[in-house]
Amino acid sequence: MNTCRRVSFLKACEFIRGRRSRFHSTRSVASTAAHQPKVCIVGSGPAGFYTAQHLLKNHQSLQVDIYEKLPVPFGLVRFGVAPDHPEVKNVINTFTQTAHHERCSFYGNVTVGSDITVDLLKRAYHAVILSYGAEGNRSLGIPGEGLPGVYSAKDFVGWYNGLPENKSLEPDLSSETAVILGQGNVALDVARILLSPVELLKKTDITESSLEAIAASKIQRVLIVGRRGPLQVACTIKELREMIKLPGSKPQLDPADFEGLKDVIEDLPRPRKRLSELLLKAAMEKPVGKEAERQAAASRCWGFKFLRSPVEILAKANGARAVGIRLAVNRLEGSGDSARVTPTEGREDVNCGLIINSIGYQSLPIDPAVPFDYKQAVIPNTMGRVNQAPGLYCSGWVKRGPTGVIATTMNDSFDTARSVLQDLESGQLDTTSAKPGYVFVKAVLEQQGVSPVSFTGWEKIDAAEIMKGKEAGKPREKLLDVAEMLKLARA
């Protein structure tokens, strides 16, 4: 423990001892009486808010404090959902209701793991729930991955969605072809944003700097690469349908990739069957009527490239930047979602100046005191209870991995909340001793020079963004500078 943190720890402990002495007379009368359970949640994305919602709804006295490292809440709903999907962001209204609950408090601008440790949070609360998501990106592990022109989907999405840490990304969009590695919803989001007419994006909350860059983009073709076949694409039918109908663009799918699949599709589970039928139709049937006219007039195109895995990023002769990617040709063994790929000796080079790695987000360890499975990139747990760490829980992507949609996270978070409630009812979580909650954390943060942002502070930022967006004819214009956010929140 460094000197600064040790001083904070000792002063905080003195604070707790003083607080306990004031409660001594009450506790001596009824030493076994249960005190108000105090729970803190680390992370204010969907997992954090859904966990808080279920706890508050199903316990009549429990207090929930939500900590967030940014001054603004809502995590991937704000920074991950595509700008042209405003309906998905409506869940923010529900989260706001939770934040306004009389037994819920929000504290932004607090980085757990550095401003305050998890061990200190456990001293302040009866239960600590880690819901901080997946802030990392899975590495490709191939030569040239670090070249200019190669970006993670996490950073690229953060760039056009206004994540402060990505505001200076400045991706080079001067090439004709872009390659996206991965065929999930995030990959299709990125492809759609790259190809969308600027007139459509102007009506969204995409950042102004990103909009200007996309308006000047030279990209005409996007290839979406997957290591398996068309029956294993990871996107949803909604995302695929949007790509097929994208104004100004047309799909270019190789009919050879779909030969023999028509009969197989009949036996697939319904969601996979519908998705595969749509793919098959786009690849094998010629468009007619207005759709034929629309595609004929399209100046841009996109397509899936199946059974390919990246093996090397190709650089310019001087090694200055990426100019292409080398792909291994795969062979598929087995069928359905359990099908495995075996690389062959075949290779294919694709010329491109923009390469985006969208093979998956990845959770990172938050604090040395918290168990972490580095192989699976999750916190080891049983129904949200962190293994061998009483009083510590987790929910969301850090619990199960970066899979599923917001509804999946909701159900997962409710499961963790139920585990906490069960442990409170059974006495597994001891509430016979009072816990100071935020008053203890506040003392530690003051020693660290950290000033949290309340939900009221966020609402000041929110109002400023909406006003700024209204001036530009947009739903909002997100602030990109944390210092500016803090100044507004404290005004």
CSV table of C-alpha atoms in Angstrom, one decimal:
chain,number,residue,atom,x,y,z
A,1,MET,CA,0.0,0.0,0.0
A,2,ASN,CA,1.5,3.4,-1.0
A,3,THR,CA,1.9,6.2,1.6
A,4,CYS,CA,-1.0,8.3,0.4
A,5,ARG,CA,-3.4,5.4,0.4
A,6,ARG,CA,-2.2,4.2,3.8
A,7,VAL,CA,-2.8,7.7,5.3
A,8,SER,CA,-6.3,7.7,3.8
A,9,PHE,CA,-7.0,4.2,5.1
A,10,LEU,CA,-5.8,5.1,8.6
A,11,LYS,CA,-7.9,8.3,8.7
A,12,ALA,CA,-10.9,6.5,7.4
A,13,CYS,CA,-10.6,3.9,10.1
A,14,GLU,CA,-10.4,6.6,12.7
A,15,PHE,CA,-13.6,8.0,11.2
A,16,ILE,CA,-15.3,4.7,11.5
A,17,ARG,CA,-14.2,4.2,15.1
A,18,GLY,CA,-15.6,7.6,16.0
A,19,ARG,CA,-18.9,6.8,14.2
A,20,ARG,CA,-19.2,3.5,16.0
A,21,SER,CA,-18.7,5.1,19.4
A,22,ARG,CA,-21.7,7.3,18.7
A,23,PHE,CA,-23.8,4.2,18.0
A,24,HIS,CA,-22.5,2.3,21.0
A,25,SER,CA,-25.4,3.1,23.4
A,26,THR,CA,-28.0,2.0,20.8
A,27,ARG,CA,-26.2,-1.2,19.9
A,28,SER,CA,-25.7,-2.2,23.6
A,29,VAL,CA,-29.5,-2.3,24.0
A,30,ALA,CA,-30.2,-4.4,20.9
A,31,SER,CA,-26.8,-5.8,19.7
A,32,THR,CA,-28.5,-8.4,17.4
A,33,ALA,CA,-30.9,-6.0,15.7
A,34,ALA,CA,-30.5,-5.7,12.0
A,35,HIS,CA,-29.4,-2.4,10.6
A,36,GLN,CA,-30.3,-0.9,7.3
A,37,PRO,CA,-28.4,-3.0,4.7
A,38,LYS,CA,-26.0,-0.8,2.7
A,39,VAL,CA,-24.9,-2.0,-0.7
A,40,CYS,CA,-22.6,-0.3,-3.2
A,41,ILE,CA,-22.5,-1.0,-7.0
A,42,VAL,CA,-19.4,-0.3,-9.0
A,43,GLY,CA,-20.4,0.7,-12.5
A,44,SER,CA,-23.5,2.6,-13.8
A,45,GLY,CA,-24.1,0.8,-17.0
A,46,PRO,CA,-27.1,-1.5,-17.6
A,47,ALA,CA,-25.8,-4.2,-15.2
A,48,GLY,CA,-25.3,-1.7,-12.4
A,49,PHE,CA,-28.7,0.0,-12.8
A,50,TYR,CA,-30.7,-3.2,-13.3
A,51,THR,CA,-29.1,-4.7,-10.2
A,52,ALA,CA,-30.0,-1.6,-8.2
A,53,GLN,CA,-33.5,-1.6,-9.5
A,54,HIS,CA,-34.2,-5.2,-8.4
A,55,LEU,CA,-32.6,-4.6,-5.0
A,56,LEU,CA,-34.7,-1.5,-4.3
A,57,LYS,CA,-37.9,-3.0,-5.5
A,58,ASN,CA,-37.6,-6.1,-3.4
A,59,HIS,CA,-36.2,-4.8,-0.1
A,60,GLN,CA,-38.0,-2.1,1.8
A,61,SER,CA,-35.0,-0.5,3.6
A,62,LEU,CA,-31.9,-1.3,1.7
A,63,GLN,CA,-29.7,1.6,0.6
A,64,VAL,CA,-27.9,1.5,-2.8
A,65,ASP,CA,-24.9,3.7,-3.7
A,66,ILE,CA,-23.7,3.5,-7.3
A,67,TYR,CA,-20.1,4.5,-8.1
A,68,GLU,CA,-18.9,5.4,-11.7
A,69,LYS,CA,-15.5,6.5,-12.8
A,70,LEU,CA,-16.8,9.0,-15.4
A,71,PRO,CA,-18.9,12.1,-14.3
A,72,VAL,CA,-21.7,10.7,-16.5
A,73,PRO,CA,-23.8,7.5,-16.0
A,74,PHE,CA,-25.3,4.8,-18.2
A,75,GLY,CA,-22.1,3.1,-19.5
A,76,LEU,CA,-22.6,1.3,-22.8
A,77,VAL,CA,-26.1,2.6,-23.3
A,78,ARG,CA,-24.5,6.0,-23.7
A,79,PHE,CA,-21.2,5.0,-25.2
A,80,GLY,CA,-21.9,1.7,-26.9
A,81,VAL,CA,-25.3,1.8,-28.5
A,82,ALA,CA,-25.2,3.1,-32.1
A,83,PRO,CA,-26.2,6.7,-32.6
A,84,ASP,CA,-28.9,5.6,-35.1
A,85,HIS,CA,-30.6,3.3,-32.5
A,86,PRO,CA,-32.1,5.9,-30.2
A,87,GLU,CA,-35.0,3.6,-29.3
A,88,VAL,CA,-32.5,1.3,-27.5
A,89,LYS,CA,-31.4,4.3,-25.4
A,90,ASN,CA,-34.9,4.7,-24.0
A,91,VAL,CA,-33.9,2.4,-21.2
A,92,ILE,CA,-32.1,5.5,-19.7
A,93,ASN,CA,-35.6,6.7,-18.6
A,94,THR,CA,-36.0,3.6,-16.4
A,95,PHE,CA,-32.4,4.0,-15.0
A,96,THR,CA,-33.1,7.7,-14.2
A,97,GLN,CA,-36.2,6.6,-12.2
A,98,THR,CA,-34.0,4.3,-10.2
A,99,ALA,CA,-31.4,7.0,-9.6
A,100,HIS,CA,-34.1,9.3,-8.3
A,101,HIS,CA,-35.3,6.6,-5.8
A,102,GLU,CA,-35.0,7.9,-2.2
A,103,ARG,CA,-32.8,5.0,-1.2
A,104,CYS,CA,-30.4,5.3,-4.2
A,105,SER,CA,-27.4,7.6,-4.7
A,106,PHE,CA,-25.1,8.1,-7.7
A,107,TYR,CA,-21.4,9.1,-7.3
A,108,GLY,CA,-19.6,9.8,-10.5
A,109,ASN,CA,-15.9,10.7,-11.1
A,110,VAL,CA,-14.9,8.0,-8.6
A,111,THR,CA,-12.4,5.3,-9.9
A,112,VAL,CA,-12.6,2.2,-7.8
A,113,GLY,CA,-9.2,0.5,-7.6
A,114,SER,CA,-7.3,3.8,-7.4
A,115,ASP,CA,-9.4,6.5,-5.7
A,116,ILE,CA,-10.7,3.9,-3.3
A,117,THR,CA,-10.0,0.2,-3.0
A,118,VAL,CA,-12.5,-2.6,-3.0
A,119,ASP,CA,-11.3,-3.6,0.5
A,120,LEU,CA,-12.3,-0.1,1.8
A,121,LEU,CA,-15.7,-0.4,0.1
A,122,LYS,CA,-16.2,-3.7,1.9
A,123,ARG,CA,-15.6,-1.9,5.2
A,124,ALA,CA,-18.1,0.7,4.3
A,125,TYR,CA,-20.9,-1.5,2.9
A,126,HIS,CA,-22.5,-4.8,3.8
A,127,ALA,CA,-22.2,-5.9,0.2
A,128,VAL,CA,-20.2,-4.7,-2.8
A,129,ILE,CA,-21.4,-5.6,-6.3
A,130,LEU,CA,-18.9,-5.2,-9.2
A,131,SER,CA,-20.8,-4.3,-12.4
A,132,TYR,CA,-18.1,-2.4,-14.3
A,133,GLY,CA,-18.4,-4.2,-17.6
A,134,ALA,CA,-15.8,-5.0,-20.2
A,135,GLU,CA,-13.4,-2.1,-20.8
A,136,GLY,CA,-10.8,-4.0,-22.8
A,137,ASN,CA,-10.7,-5.5,-26.3
A,138,ARG,CA,-9.6,-8.9,-27.3
A,139,SER,CA,-6.2,-8.9,-29.1
A,140,LEU,CA,-5.8,-10.4,-32.5
A,141,GLY,CA,-2.3,-11.6,-31.6
A,142,ILE,CA,-1.0,-11.3,-35.1
A,143,PRO,CA,2.0,-9.3,-36.7
A,144,GLY,CA,1.2,-5.7,-37.5
A,145,GLU,CA,-1.7,-5.4,-35.1
A,146,GLY,CA,-0.2,-2.2,-33.7
A,147,LEU,CA,0.2,-0.4,-37.1
A,148,PRO,CA,-1.6,2.9,-37.8
A,149,GLY,CA,-4.9,2.1,-39.6
A,150,VAL,CA,-5.7,-0.8,-37.2
A,151,TYR,CA,-8.3,0.0,-34.5
A,152,SER,CA,-10.3,-1.9,-31.9
A,153,ALA,CA,-14.0,-1.8,-32.3
A,154,LYS,CA,-14.2,-0.6,-28.7
A,155,ASP,CA,-12.1,2.4,-29.4
A,156,PHE,CA,-13.8,3.1,-32.8
A,157,VAL,CA,-17.3,2.9,-31.3
A,158,GLY,CA,-16.1,5.1,-28.4
A,159,TRP,CA,-14.8,7.6,-30.9
A,160,TYR,CA,-18.1,8.2,-32.7
A,161,ASN,CA,-20.1,7.9,-29.5
A,162,GLY,CA,-18.2,10.5,-27.5
A,163,LEU,CA,-16.3,8.4,-25.0
A,164,PRO,CA,-13.8,11.0,-23.6
A,165,GLU,CA,-10.8,8.6,-23.7
A,166,ASN,CA,-11.3,8.1,-27.4
A,167,LYS,CA,-12.0,11.7,-28.5
A,168,SER,CA,-8.6,12.0,-30.1
A,169,LEU,CA,-8.6,8.8,-32.1
A,170,GLU,CA,-8.8,10.4,-35.5
A,171,PRO,CA,-9.1,7.3,-37.6
A,172,ASP,CA,-7.8,7.4,-41.2
A,173,LEU,CA,-10.9,7.0,-43.5
A,174,SER,CA,-9.0,7.9,-46.7
A,175,SER,CA,-9.0,4.4,-48.2
A,176,GLU,CA,-11.6,2.9,-50.5
A,177,THR,CA,-12.0,-0.4,-48.6
A,178,ALA,CA,-12.4,-1.1,-44.9
A,179,VAL,CA,-12.2,-4.6,-43.2
A,180,ILE,CA,-14.0,-5.4,-40.0
A,181,LEU,CA,-13.0,-8.6,-38.2
A,182,GLY,CA,-16.0,-10.2,-36.6
A,183,GLN,CA,-19.6,-10.7,-37.6
A,184,GLY,CA,-21.5,-9.7,-34.5
A,185,ASN,CA,-23.8,-6.8,-33.9
A,186,VAL,CA,-21.0,-4.4,-33.0
A,187,ALA,CA,-19.3,-5.2,-36.3
A,188,LEU,CA,-22.5,-4.4,-38.2
A,189,ASP,CA,-22.9,-1.2,-36.2
A,190,VAL,CA,-19.5,-0.1,-37.3
A,191,ALA,CA,-20.1,-1.0,-40.9
A,192,ARG,CA,-23.4,0.8,-40.9
A,193,ILE,CA,-21.9,4.0,-39.5
A,194,LEU,CA,-19.1,3.9,-42.0
A,195,LEU,CA,-21.6,3.6,-44.9
A,196,SER,CA,-24.5,5.6,-43.7
A,197,PRO,CA,-25.5,8.8,-45.6
A,198,VAL,CA,-24.4,11.8,-43.6
A,199,GLU,CA,-27.9,13.2,-43.9
A,200,LEU,CA,-29.1,10.4,-41.7
A,201,LEU,CA,-26.3,10.6,-39.1
A,202,LYS,CA,-26.9,14.4,-38.7
A,203,LYS,CA,-30.2,13.6,-37.0
A,204,THR,CA,-28.5,11.4,-34.3
A,205,ASP,CA,-26.3,12.1,-31.3
A,206,ILE,CA,-23.1,11.1,-33.1
A,207,THR,CA,-20.3,13.5,-32.1
A,208,GLU,CA,-19.8,16.5,-34.4
A,209,SER,CA,-16.1,15.7,-34.9
A,210,SER,CA,-16.9,12.1,-35.9
A,211,LEU,CA,-19.7,13.3,-38.3
A,212,GLU,CA,-17.2,15.6,-40.0
A,213,ALA,CA,-14.7,12.8,-40.4
A,214,ILE,CA,-17.3,10.4,-41.8
A,215,ALA,CA,-18.6,13.2,-44.2
A,216,ALA,CA,-15.1,13.4,-45.6
A,217,SER,CA,-14.6,9.6,-45.7
A,218,LYS,CA,-13.4,7.9,-48.9
A,219,ILE,CA,-14.6,4.5,-47.9
A,220,GLN,CA,-16.9,2.8,-50.5
A,221,ARG,CA,-16.7,-0.8,-49.5
A,222,VAL,CA,-16.8,-2.7,-46.2
A,223,LEU,CA,-15.9,-6.4,-45.8
A,224,ILE,CA,-17.1,-8.1,-42.7
A,225,VAL,CA,-14.9,-11.1,-42.0
A,226,GLY,CA,-15.8,-14.2,-40.0
A,227,ARG,CA,-13.8,-17.3,-39.2
A,228,ARG,CA,-16.9,-19.6,-39.6
A,229,GLY,CA,-19.7,-19.9,-42.1
A,230,PRO,CA,-23.0,-18.2,-42.9
A,231,LEU,CA,-24.9,-20.4,-40.4
A,232,GLN,CA,-22.7,-19.2,-37.6
A,233,VAL,CA,-22.9,-15.4,-38.0
A,234,ALA,CA,-23.3,-13.8,-34.6
A,235,CYS,CA,-25.5,-10.8,-35.5
A,236,THR,CA,-29.2,-10.5,-35.0
A,237,ILE,CA,-31.8,-10.4,-37.7
A,238,LYS,CA,-32.6,-6.7,-36.9
A,239,GLU,CA,-29.0,-5.7,-37.5
A,240,LEU,CA,-28.8,-7.7,-40.7
A,241,ARG,CA,-32.0,-6.3,-42.1
A,242,GLU,CA,-30.8,-2.7,-41.4
A,243,MET,CA,-27.6,-3.5,-43.4
A,244,ILE,CA,-29.5,-4.9,-46.3
A,245,LYS,CA,-31.8,-1.9,-46.5
A,246,LEU,CA,-29.1,0.7,-45.7
A,247,PRO,CA,-29.7,3.8,-48.0
A,248,GLY,CA,-27.0,4.4,-50.5
A,249,SER,CA,-25.4,0.9,-50.1
A,250,LYS,CA,-26.1,-2.6,-51.4
A,251,PRO,CA,-25.1,-6.1,-50.2
A,252,GLN,CA,-22.5,-8.0,-52.2
A,253,LEU,CA,-22.7,-11.7,-51.1
A,254,ASP,CA,-21.1,-14.6,-52.9
A,255,PRO,CA,-23.8,-17.1,-53.9
A,256,ALA,CA,-21.2,-19.9,-53.7
A,257,ASP,CA,-21.0,-19.3,-49.9
A,258,PHE,CA,-24.7,-20.4,-49.6
A,259,GLU,CA,-24.8,-23.4,-51.9
A,260,GLY,CA,-26.5,-26.4,-50.3
A,261,LEU,CA,-27.8,-24.4,-47.3
A,262,LYS,CA,-31.4,-24.2,-48.3
A,263,ASP,CA,-32.3,-27.7,-47.1
A,264,VAL,CA,-30.2,-27.4,-43.9
A,265,ILE,CA,-32.0,-24.2,-42.9
A,266,GLU,CA,-35.3,-26.0,-42.4
A,267,ASP,CA,-34.1,-27.9,-39.3
A,268,LEU,CA,-32.5,-24.8,-37.5
A,269,PRO,CA,-34.0,-23.2,-34.4
A,270,ARG,CA,-36.4,-20.4,-35.3
A,271,PRO,CA,-34.2,-17.4,-34.6
A,272,ARG,CA,-31.2,-18.9,-36.6
A,273,LYS,CA,-33.6,-20.1,-39.3
A,274,ARG,CA,-35.0,-16.6,-39.9
A,275,LEU,CA,-31.6,-15.0,-39.9
A,276,SER,CA,-30.2,-17.6,-42.3
A,277,GLU,CA,-33.3,-17.2,-44.6
A,278,LEU,CA,-32.7,-13.5,-44.8
A,279,LEU,CA,-29.0,-14.0,-45.6
A,280,LEU,CA,-29.9,-16.6,-48.3
A,281,LYS,CA,-32.4,-14.4,-49.9
A,282,ALA,CA,-30.0,-11.4,-50.0
A,283,ALA,CA,-27.3,-13.7,-51.6
A,284,MET,CA,-29.3,-15.8,-54.0
A,285,GLU,CA,-32.3,-13.8,-55.1
A,286,LYS,CA,-32.1,-10.8,-57.5
A,287,PRO,CA,-33.9,-7.8,-56.1
A,288,VAL,CA,-37.0,-6.6,-57.8
A,289,GLY,CA,-39.0,-3.4,-58.0
A,290,LYS,CA,-38.0,-0.5,-55.9
A,291,GLU,CA,-35.4,-2.5,-54.1
A,292,ALA,CA,-33.7,-3.3,-57.5
A,293,GLU,CA,-33.8,0.4,-58.3
A,294,ARG,CA,-32.4,1.3,-54.9
A,295,GLN,CA,-29.5,-1.1,-55.2
A,296,ALA,CA,-28.7,-0.1,-58.8
A,297,ALA,CA,-28.3,3.5,-57.6
A,298,ALA,CA,-26.2,2.6,-54.6
A,299,SER,CA,-22.6,4.0,-54.7
A,300,ARG,CA,-21.4,1.9,-51.8
A,301,CYS,CA,-21.4,-1.8,-50.9
A,302,TRP,CA,-20.7,-4.2,-48.2
A,303,GLY,CA,-20.3,-8.0,-47.9
A,304,PHE,CA,-19.6,-10.9,-45.6
A,305,LYS,CA,-16.4,-12.8,-46.1
A,306,PHE,CA,-16.7,-16.3,-44.5
A,307,LEU,CA,-14.2,-18.9,-43.4
A,308,ARG,CA,-11.4,-16.5,-43.0
A,309,SER,CA,-9.1,-15.7,-40.1
A,310,PRO,CA,-6.5,-12.9,-39.9
A,311,VAL,CA,-2.9,-14.0,-39.8
A,312,GLU,CA,-1.0,-10.8,-40.6
A,313,ILE,CA,-1.6,-7.0,-41.1
A,314,LEU,CA,0.3,-5.9,-44.3
A,315,ALA,CA,2.3,-2.7,-44.1
A,316,LYS,CA,3.5,-0.2,-46.6
A,317,ALA,CA,7.1,-0.7,-47.8
A,318,ASN,CA,8.3,1.8,-45.2
A,319,GLY,CA,6.3,0.1,-42.5
A,320,ALA,CA,4.5,3.4,-41.7
A,321,ARG,CA,0.9,2.1,-41.8
A,322,ALA,CA,-1.5,-0.8,-42.7
A,323,VAL,CA,-2.4,-1.2,-46.4
A,324,GLY,CA,-3.9,-4.7,-46.2
A,325,ILE,CA,-4.6,-7.9,-44.4
A,326,ARG,CA,-3.6,-11.5,-45.0
A,327,LEU,CA,-6.4,-14.0,-44.2
A,328,ALA,CA,-6.1,-17.8,-43.7
A,329,VAL,CA,-8.7,-19.8,-45.5
A,330,ASN,CA,-10.6,-22.1,-43.0
A,331,ARG,CA,-12.4,-25.4,-43.3
A,332,LEU,CA,-15.5,-25.9,-41.2
A,333,GLU,CA,-15.9,-29.1,-39.2
A,334,GLY,CA,-19.2,-30.0,-37.6
A,335,SER,CA,-22.5,-28.0,-37.9
A,336,GLY,CA,-24.5,-25.4,-36.1
A,337,ASP,CA,-23.1,-23.1,-33.3
A,338,SER,CA,-20.7,-25.9,-32.2
A,339,ALA,CA,-19.0,-26.0,-35.6
A,340,ARG,CA,-15.2,-25.6,-35.4
A,341,VAL,CA,-12.8,-24.2,-37.9
A,342,THR,CA,-9.5,-25.7,-39.1
A,343,PRO,CA,-7.1,-23.3,-40.9
A,344,THR,CA,-5.8,-24.6,-44.2
A,345,GLU,CA,-2.6,-23.6,-46.0
A,346,GLY,CA,-4.6,-21.3,-48.2
A,347,ARG,CA,-4.1,-17.5,-47.9
A,348,GLU,CA,-5.9,-14.5,-49.3
A,349,ASP,CA,-4.7,-10.9,-49.2
A,350,VAL,CA,-7.1,-8.0,-49.1
A,351,ASN,CA,-6.0,-4.4,-49.9
A,352,CYS,CA,-7.5,-2.0,-47.3
A,353,GLY,CA,-6.5,1.0,-45.3
A,354,LEU,CA,-8.8,0.7,-42.4
A,355,ILE,CA,-9.0,-2.5,-40.3
A,356,ILE,CA,-11.2,-2.8,-37.2
A,357,ASN,CA,-10.9,-5.6,-34.7
A,358,SER,CA,-14.4,-6.5,-33.6
A,359,ILE,CA,-13.8,-10.0,-32.2
A,360,GLY,CA,-15.0,-9.1,-28.7
A,361,TYR,CA,-14.8,-6.9,-25.7
A,362,GLN,CA,-12.9,-8.1,-22.6
A,363,SER,CA,-13.2,-7.4,-18.9
A,364,LEU,CA,-10.1,-6.3,-16.9
A,365,PRO,CA,-9.2,-6.8,-13.3
A,366,ILE,CA,-10.2,-3.9,-11.1
A,367,ASP,CA,-8.3,-4.4,-7.9
A,368,PRO,CA,-5.7,-6.9,-6.7
A,369,ALA,CA,-8.1,-7.9,-3.8
A,370,VAL,CA,-10.7,-9.2,-6.3
A,371,PRO,CA,-10.3,-12.7,-7.8
A,372,PHE,CA,-10.0,-12.7,-11.6
A,373,ASP,CA,-10.0,-15.4,-14.2
A,374,TYR,CA,-7.5,-14.1,-16.7
A,375,LYS,CA,-8.2,-16.9,-19.2
A,376,GLN,CA,-12.0,-16.3,-19.3
A,377,ALA,CA,-11.6,-12.6,-18.5
A,378,VAL,CA,-14.4,-12.7,-15.9
A,379,ILE,CA,-14.6,-12.6,-12.1
A,380,PRO,CA,-15.1,-16.2,-10.9
A,381,ASN,CA,-18.5,-16.5,-9.3
A,382,THR,CA,-21.4,-18.7,-8.5
A,383,MET,CA,-24.8,-17.0,-9.3
A,384,GLY,CA,-23.1,-13.6,-8.9
A,385,ARG,CA,-21.4,-14.5,-5.6
A,386,VAL,CA,-17.7,-13.9,-6.1
A,387,ASN,CA,-15.8,-17.2,-5.3
A,388,GLN,CA,-14.0,-17.2,-1.9
A,389,ALA,CA,-14.9,-13.5,-1.2
A,390,PRO,CA,-17.9,-13.2,1.2
A,391,GLY,CA,-19.8,-9.9,0.7
A,392,LEU,CA,-18.5,-9.5,-2.8
A,393,TYR,CA,-20.8,-9.9,-5.9
A,394,CYS,CA,-20.7,-9.3,-9.6
A,395,SER,CA,-23.2,-8.8,-12.4
A,396,GLY,CA,-23.2,-8.1,-16.2
A,397,TRP,CA,-20.3,-8.7,-18.6
A,398,VAL,CA,-17.7,-9.0,-15.8
A,399,LYS,CA,-19.7,-11.8,-14.4
A,400,ARG,CA,-20.5,-13.8,-17.6
A,401,GLY,CA,-18.5,-12.4,-20.4
A,402,PRO,CA,-19.4,-9.8,-23.1
A,403,THR,CA,-22.3,-11.6,-24.7
A,404,GLY,CA,-26.0,-10.9,-25.2
A,405,VAL,CA,-28.1,-7.8,-25.5
A,406,ILE,CA,-29.4,-5.4,-22.9
A,407,ALA,CA,-32.3,-7.7,-22.0
A,408,THR,CA,-29.7,-10.5,-21.3
A,409,THR,CA,-27.9,-8.2,-18.9
A,410,MET,CA,-31.2,-7.3,-17.2
A,411,ASN,CA,-32.0,-10.9,-16.4
A,412,ASP,CA,-28.4,-11.6,-15.4
A,413,SER,CA,-28.4,-8.6,-13.0
A,414,PHE,CA,-31.7,-9.6,-11.5
A,415,ASP,CA,-30.1,-13.0,-10.7
A,416,THR,CA,-27.2,-11.4,-8.9
A,417,ALA,CA,-29.6,-9.1,-7.0
A,418,ARG,CA,-31.6,-12.2,-5.9
A,419,SER,CA,-28.4,-13.8,-4.6
A,420,VAL,CA,-27.8,-10.6,-2.5
A,421,LEU,CA,-31.3,-10.6,-1.2
A,422,GLN,CA,-31.2,-14.3,-0.3
A,423,ASP,CA,-27.9,-13.8,1.6
A,424,LEU,CA,-29.5,-10.9,3.5
A,425,GLU,CA,-32.5,-13.0,4.4
A,426,SER,CA,-30.4,-16.0,5.5
A,427,GLY,CA,-28.0,-14.0,7.5
A,428,GLN,CA,-25.1,-14.9,5.3
A,429,LEU,CA,-24.6,-11.1,5.0
A,430,ASP,CA,-24.3,-9.9,8.6
A,431,THR,CA,-26.3,-6.7,9.1
A,432,THR,CA,-26.2,-6.7,12.9
A,433,SER,CA,-23.3,-4.2,12.7
A,434,ALA,CA,-24.0,-0.8,11.3
A,435,LYS,CA,-22.0,0.2,8.2
A,436,PRO,CA,-21.2,3.9,7.4
A,437,GLY,CA,-21.7,3.7,3.7
A,438,TYR,CA,-20.9,6.8,1.7
A,439,VAL,CA,-19.9,8.9,4.7
A,440,PHE,CA,-16.9,6.7,5.1
A,441,VAL,CA,-16.1,6.7,1.4
A,442,LYS,CA,-16.5,10.5,1.3
A,443,ALA,CA,-13.8,10.8,4.0
A,444,VAL,CA,-11.4,8.6,2.0
A,445,LEU,CA,-12.1,10.5,-1.3
A,446,GLU,CA,-11.5,13.9,0.4
A,447,GLN,CA,-8.1,12.7,1.5
A,448,GLN,CA,-7.5,11.7,-2.2
A,449,GLY,CA,-8.7,15.1,-3.4
A,450,VAL,CA,-11.6,13.5,-5.3
A,451,SER,CA,-14.9,15.3,-5.6
A,452,PRO,CA,-17.7,13.0,-6.7
A,453,VAL,CA,-20.5,14.1,-9.1
A,454,SER,CA,-24.0,13.5,-7.9
A,455,PHE,CA,-26.9,12.6,-10.2
A,456,THR,CA,-28.1,16.2,-10.0
A,457,GLY,CA,-24.6,17.2,-11.3
A,458,TRP,CA,-25.1,14.7,-14.2
A,459,GLU,CA,-28.5,16.3,-15.0
A,460,LYS,CA,-26.8,19.7,-15.4
A,461,ILE,CA,-24.4,18.1,-17.9
A,462,ASP,CA,-27.4,16.4,-19.6
A,463,ALA,CA,-29.3,19.7,-20.0
A,464,ALA,CA,-26.2,21.4,-21.5
A,465,GLU,CA,-25.8,18.6,-24.0
A,466,ILE,CA,-29.4,18.7,-25.1
A,467,MET,CA,-29.3,22.5,-25.5
A,468,LYS,CA,-26.1,22.2,-27.5
A,469,GLY,CA,-27.6,19.5,-29.7
A,470,LYS,CA,-30.8,21.5,-30.2
A,471,GLU,CA,-28.7,24.3,-31.7
A,472,ALA,CA,-27.3,21.8,-34.2
A,473,GLY,CA,-30.7,20.1,-34.9
A,474,LYS,CA,-29.6,17.0,-33.0
A,475,PRO,CA,-31.0,15.2,-29.9
A,476,ARG,CA,-27.8,16.1,-28.1
A,477,GLU,CA,-24.2,17.0,-28.6
A,478,LYS,CA,-22.1,15.1,-26.1
A,479,LEU,CA,-19.4,16.8,-24.1
A,480,LEU,CA,-16.0,15.1,-24.7
A,481,ASP,CA,-13.9,16.8,-22.1
A,482,VAL,CA,-14.1,15.6,-18.5
A,483,ALA,CA,-12.9,18.9,-17.1
A,484,GLU,CA,-15.8,20.7,-18.8
A,485,MET,CA,-18.2,18.1,-17.5
A,486,LEU,CA,-17.0,18.6,-13.9
A,487,LYS,CA,-17.2,22.4,-14.2
A,488,LEU,CA,-20.8,22.1,-15.4
A,489,ALA,CA,-21.7,19.5,-12.7
A,490,ARG,CA,-20.4,21.8,-9.9
A,491,ALA,CA,-21.9,25.0,-11.2
